[in-house]
GROMACS .gro file of C-alpha atoms in nm:
model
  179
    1UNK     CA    1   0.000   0.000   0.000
    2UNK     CA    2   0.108   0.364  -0.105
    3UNK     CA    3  -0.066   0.682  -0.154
    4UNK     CA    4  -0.013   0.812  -0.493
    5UNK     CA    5  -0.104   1.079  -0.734
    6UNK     CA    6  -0.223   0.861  -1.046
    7UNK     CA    7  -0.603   0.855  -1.139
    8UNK     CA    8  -0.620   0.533  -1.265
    9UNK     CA    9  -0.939   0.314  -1.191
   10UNK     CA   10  -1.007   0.043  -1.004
   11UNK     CA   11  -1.385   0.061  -1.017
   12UNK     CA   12  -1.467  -0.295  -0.833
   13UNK     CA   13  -1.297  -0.170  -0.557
   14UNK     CA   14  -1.506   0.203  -0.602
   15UNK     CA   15  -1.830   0.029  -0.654
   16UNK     CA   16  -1.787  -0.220  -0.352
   17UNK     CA   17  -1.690   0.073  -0.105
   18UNK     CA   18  -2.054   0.218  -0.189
   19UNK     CA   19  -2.320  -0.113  -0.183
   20UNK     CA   20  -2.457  -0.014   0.106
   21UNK     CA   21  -2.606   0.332  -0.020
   22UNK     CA   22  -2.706   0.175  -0.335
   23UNK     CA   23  -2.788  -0.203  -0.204
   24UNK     CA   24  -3.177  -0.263  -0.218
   25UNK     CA   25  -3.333  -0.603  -0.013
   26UNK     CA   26  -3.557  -0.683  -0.320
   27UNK     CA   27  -3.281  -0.586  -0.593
   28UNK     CA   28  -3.187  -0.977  -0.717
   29UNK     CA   29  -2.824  -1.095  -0.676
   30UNK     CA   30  -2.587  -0.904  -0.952
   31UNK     CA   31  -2.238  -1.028  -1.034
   32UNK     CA   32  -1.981  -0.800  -0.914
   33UNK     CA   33  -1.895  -0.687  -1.262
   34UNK     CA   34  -2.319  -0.569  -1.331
   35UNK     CA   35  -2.260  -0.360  -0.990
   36UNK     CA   36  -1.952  -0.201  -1.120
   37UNK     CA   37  -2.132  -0.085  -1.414
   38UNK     CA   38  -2.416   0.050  -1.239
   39UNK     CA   39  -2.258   0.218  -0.946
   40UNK     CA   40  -1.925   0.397  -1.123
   41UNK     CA   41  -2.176   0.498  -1.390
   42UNK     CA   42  -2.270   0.815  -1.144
   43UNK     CA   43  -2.058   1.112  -1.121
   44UNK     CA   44  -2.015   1.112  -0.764
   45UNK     CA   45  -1.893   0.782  -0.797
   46UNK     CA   46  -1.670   0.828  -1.106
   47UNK     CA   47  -1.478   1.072  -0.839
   48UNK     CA   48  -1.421   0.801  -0.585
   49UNK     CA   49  -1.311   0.537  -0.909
   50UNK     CA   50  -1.073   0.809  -1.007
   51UNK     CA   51  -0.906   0.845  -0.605
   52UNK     CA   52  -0.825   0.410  -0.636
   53UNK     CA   53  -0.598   0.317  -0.869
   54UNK     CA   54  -0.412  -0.037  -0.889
   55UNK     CA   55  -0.045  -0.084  -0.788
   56UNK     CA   56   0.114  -0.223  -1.111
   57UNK     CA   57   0.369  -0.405  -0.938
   58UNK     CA   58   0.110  -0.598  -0.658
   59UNK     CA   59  -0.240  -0.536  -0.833
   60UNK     CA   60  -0.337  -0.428  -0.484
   61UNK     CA   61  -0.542  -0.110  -0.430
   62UNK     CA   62  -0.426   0.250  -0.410
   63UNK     CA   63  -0.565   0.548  -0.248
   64UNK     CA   64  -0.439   0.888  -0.440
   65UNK     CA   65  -0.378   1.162  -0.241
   66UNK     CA   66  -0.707   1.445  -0.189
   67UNK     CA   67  -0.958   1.128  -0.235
   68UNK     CA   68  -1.275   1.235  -0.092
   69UNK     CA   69  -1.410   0.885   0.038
   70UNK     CA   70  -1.422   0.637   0.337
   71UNK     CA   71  -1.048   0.533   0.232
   72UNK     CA   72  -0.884   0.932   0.230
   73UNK     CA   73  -0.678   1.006   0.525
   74UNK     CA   74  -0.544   0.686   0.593
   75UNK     CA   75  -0.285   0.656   0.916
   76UNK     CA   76   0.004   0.433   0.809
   77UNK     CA   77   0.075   0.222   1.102
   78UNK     CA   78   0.072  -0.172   1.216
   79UNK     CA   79  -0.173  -0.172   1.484
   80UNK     CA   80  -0.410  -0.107   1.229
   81UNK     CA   81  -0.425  -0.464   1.168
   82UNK     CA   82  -0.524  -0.549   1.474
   83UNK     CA   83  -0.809  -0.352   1.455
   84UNK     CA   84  -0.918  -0.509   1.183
   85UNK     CA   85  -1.348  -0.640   1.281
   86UNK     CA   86  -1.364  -0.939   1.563
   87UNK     CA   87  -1.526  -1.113   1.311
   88UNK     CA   88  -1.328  -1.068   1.037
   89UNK     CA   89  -0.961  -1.060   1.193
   90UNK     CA   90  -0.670  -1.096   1.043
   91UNK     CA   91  -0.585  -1.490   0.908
   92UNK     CA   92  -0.416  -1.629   1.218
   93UNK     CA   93  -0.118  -1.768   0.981
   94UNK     CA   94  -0.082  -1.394   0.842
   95UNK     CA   95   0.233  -1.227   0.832
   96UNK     CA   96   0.172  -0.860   0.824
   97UNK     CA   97   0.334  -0.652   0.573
   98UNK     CA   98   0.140  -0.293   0.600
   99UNK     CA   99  -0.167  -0.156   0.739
  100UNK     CA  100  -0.374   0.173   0.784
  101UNK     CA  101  -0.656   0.306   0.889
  102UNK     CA  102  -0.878   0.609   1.041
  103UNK     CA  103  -1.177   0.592   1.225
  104UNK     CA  104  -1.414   0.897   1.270
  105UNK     CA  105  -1.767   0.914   1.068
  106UNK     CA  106  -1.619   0.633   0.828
  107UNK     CA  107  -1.379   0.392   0.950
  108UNK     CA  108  -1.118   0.251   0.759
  109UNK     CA  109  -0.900  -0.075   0.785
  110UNK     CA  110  -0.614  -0.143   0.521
  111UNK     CA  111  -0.392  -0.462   0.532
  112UNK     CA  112  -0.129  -0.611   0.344
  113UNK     CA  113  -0.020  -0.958   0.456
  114UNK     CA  114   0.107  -1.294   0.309
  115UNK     CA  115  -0.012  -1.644   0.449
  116UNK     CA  116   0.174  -1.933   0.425
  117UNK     CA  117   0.020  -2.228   0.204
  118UNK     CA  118  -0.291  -2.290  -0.037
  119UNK     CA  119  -0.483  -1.992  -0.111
  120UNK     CA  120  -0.789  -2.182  -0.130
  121UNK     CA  121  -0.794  -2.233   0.236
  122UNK     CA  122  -0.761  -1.872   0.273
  123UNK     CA  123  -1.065  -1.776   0.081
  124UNK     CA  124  -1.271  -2.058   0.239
  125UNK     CA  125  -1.119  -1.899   0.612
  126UNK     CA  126  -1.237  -1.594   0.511
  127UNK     CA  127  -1.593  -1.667   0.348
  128UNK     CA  128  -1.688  -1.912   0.642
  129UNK     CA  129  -1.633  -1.584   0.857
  130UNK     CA  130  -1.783  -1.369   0.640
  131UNK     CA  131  -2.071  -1.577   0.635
  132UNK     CA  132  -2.102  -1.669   0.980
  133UNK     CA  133  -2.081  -1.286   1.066
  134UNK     CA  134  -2.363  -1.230   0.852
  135UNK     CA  135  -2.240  -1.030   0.552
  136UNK     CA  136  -2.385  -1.134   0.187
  137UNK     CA  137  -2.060  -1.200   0.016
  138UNK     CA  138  -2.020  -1.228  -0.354
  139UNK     CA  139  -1.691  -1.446  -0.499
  140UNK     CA  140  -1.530  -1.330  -0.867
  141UNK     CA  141  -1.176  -1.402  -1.010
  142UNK     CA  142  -1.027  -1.068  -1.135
  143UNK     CA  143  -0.697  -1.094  -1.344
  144UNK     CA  144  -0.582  -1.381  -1.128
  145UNK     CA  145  -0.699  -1.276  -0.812
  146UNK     CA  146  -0.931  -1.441  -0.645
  147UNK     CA  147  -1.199  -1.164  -0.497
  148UNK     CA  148  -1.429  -1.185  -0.194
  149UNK     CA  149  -1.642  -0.894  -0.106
  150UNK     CA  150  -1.905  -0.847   0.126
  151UNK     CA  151  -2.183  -0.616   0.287
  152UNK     CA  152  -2.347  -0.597   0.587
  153UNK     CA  153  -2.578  -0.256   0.687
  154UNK     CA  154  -2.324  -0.027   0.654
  155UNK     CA  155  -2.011  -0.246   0.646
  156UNK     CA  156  -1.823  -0.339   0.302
  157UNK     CA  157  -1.521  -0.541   0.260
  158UNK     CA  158  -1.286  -0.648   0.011
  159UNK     CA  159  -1.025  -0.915   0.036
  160UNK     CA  160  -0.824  -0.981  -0.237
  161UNK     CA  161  -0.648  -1.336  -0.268
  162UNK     CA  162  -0.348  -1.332  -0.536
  163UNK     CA  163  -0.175  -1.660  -0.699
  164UNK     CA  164   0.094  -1.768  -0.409
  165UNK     CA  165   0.436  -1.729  -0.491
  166UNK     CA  166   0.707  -1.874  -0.312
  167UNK     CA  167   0.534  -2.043  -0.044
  168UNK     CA  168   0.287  -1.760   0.053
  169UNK     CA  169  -0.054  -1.622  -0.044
  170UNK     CA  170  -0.065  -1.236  -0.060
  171UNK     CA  171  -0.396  -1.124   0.067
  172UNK     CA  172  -0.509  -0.737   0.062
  173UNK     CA  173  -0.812  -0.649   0.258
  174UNK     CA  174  -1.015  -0.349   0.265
  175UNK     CA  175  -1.292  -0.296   0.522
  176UNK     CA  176  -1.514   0.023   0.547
  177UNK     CA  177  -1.768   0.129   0.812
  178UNK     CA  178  -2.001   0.407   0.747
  179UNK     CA  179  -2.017   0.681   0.514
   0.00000   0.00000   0.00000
């Protein structure tokens, strides 16, 4: 994770970090890619697609600097991490890399970490929580990565599972409240 100044999109990420406003109880199940489309089709949201961009070197999510959404203002700081929902934690195998966060009207959590072994077990670790938490979660493969994203009221979060190299799973998780 780095902040940086280039406007690139990342509109999964964009559209994700707004289901709640936007998520309806009788609206039928849509594939992540149909919410994308809908949601970054605003102009509000075209701003907060345009603050994200992806890290060409990890594929993981950016935050440019002036963003004005849940995931501006980030602190830079490990103990983020363990802030990270009860719920939701952390994998218990992770080895932290980065983390961030803010809390106020919106609360962020930003992690970076690797996990040693088959990154199918991590996505199962991490929908059986999801699930069990009660978040609806959606699954989609995104260049490679393996993507699980979930709502609950006013909660959203994003964990991204990339192809393990060298013994280790990278995992990047985003998790919003409020907003």
């Amino acid at each position: 994770m780095r902040l940086a100044r280039s406007a690139s999109l990342l509109p999964a990420l964009a559209a994700l970090m707004l289901l709640p406003g936007c998520h309806k109880a009788s609206t039928p199940a849509k594939n992540l890619d149909q919410m994308d489309a809908a949601l970054v089709d605003s102009a509000g949201n075209r701003q907060l697609a345009s603050a994200i961009r992806v890290d060409p070197h990890r594929g993981m999510p950016v935050v440019t600097e002036g963003a004005s959404n849940c995931l501006s203002g980030l602190v830079y700081a490990n103990d983020w991490a363990a802030k990270l929902p009860a719920d939701l934690p952390m994998h218990p195998q992770a080895k932290l890399q980065e983390a961030a966060g803010h809390d106020g009207a919106c609360k962020a959590r930003v992690a970076s970490f690797a996990v040693a072994g088959d990154r199918a077990a991590v996505l199962d670790w991490y929908r059986t929580r999801a699930q069990a938490g009660g978040y609806e979660t959606e699954r989609e493969d995104k260049n490679g990565d393996w993507v699980l994203a979930g709502t609950r009221k006013d909660v959203i979060f994003v964990i991204t599972i990339g192809t393990p190299a060298r013994g280790a799973t990278p995992v990047d998780y985003v998790w919003t409240e409020g907003a």
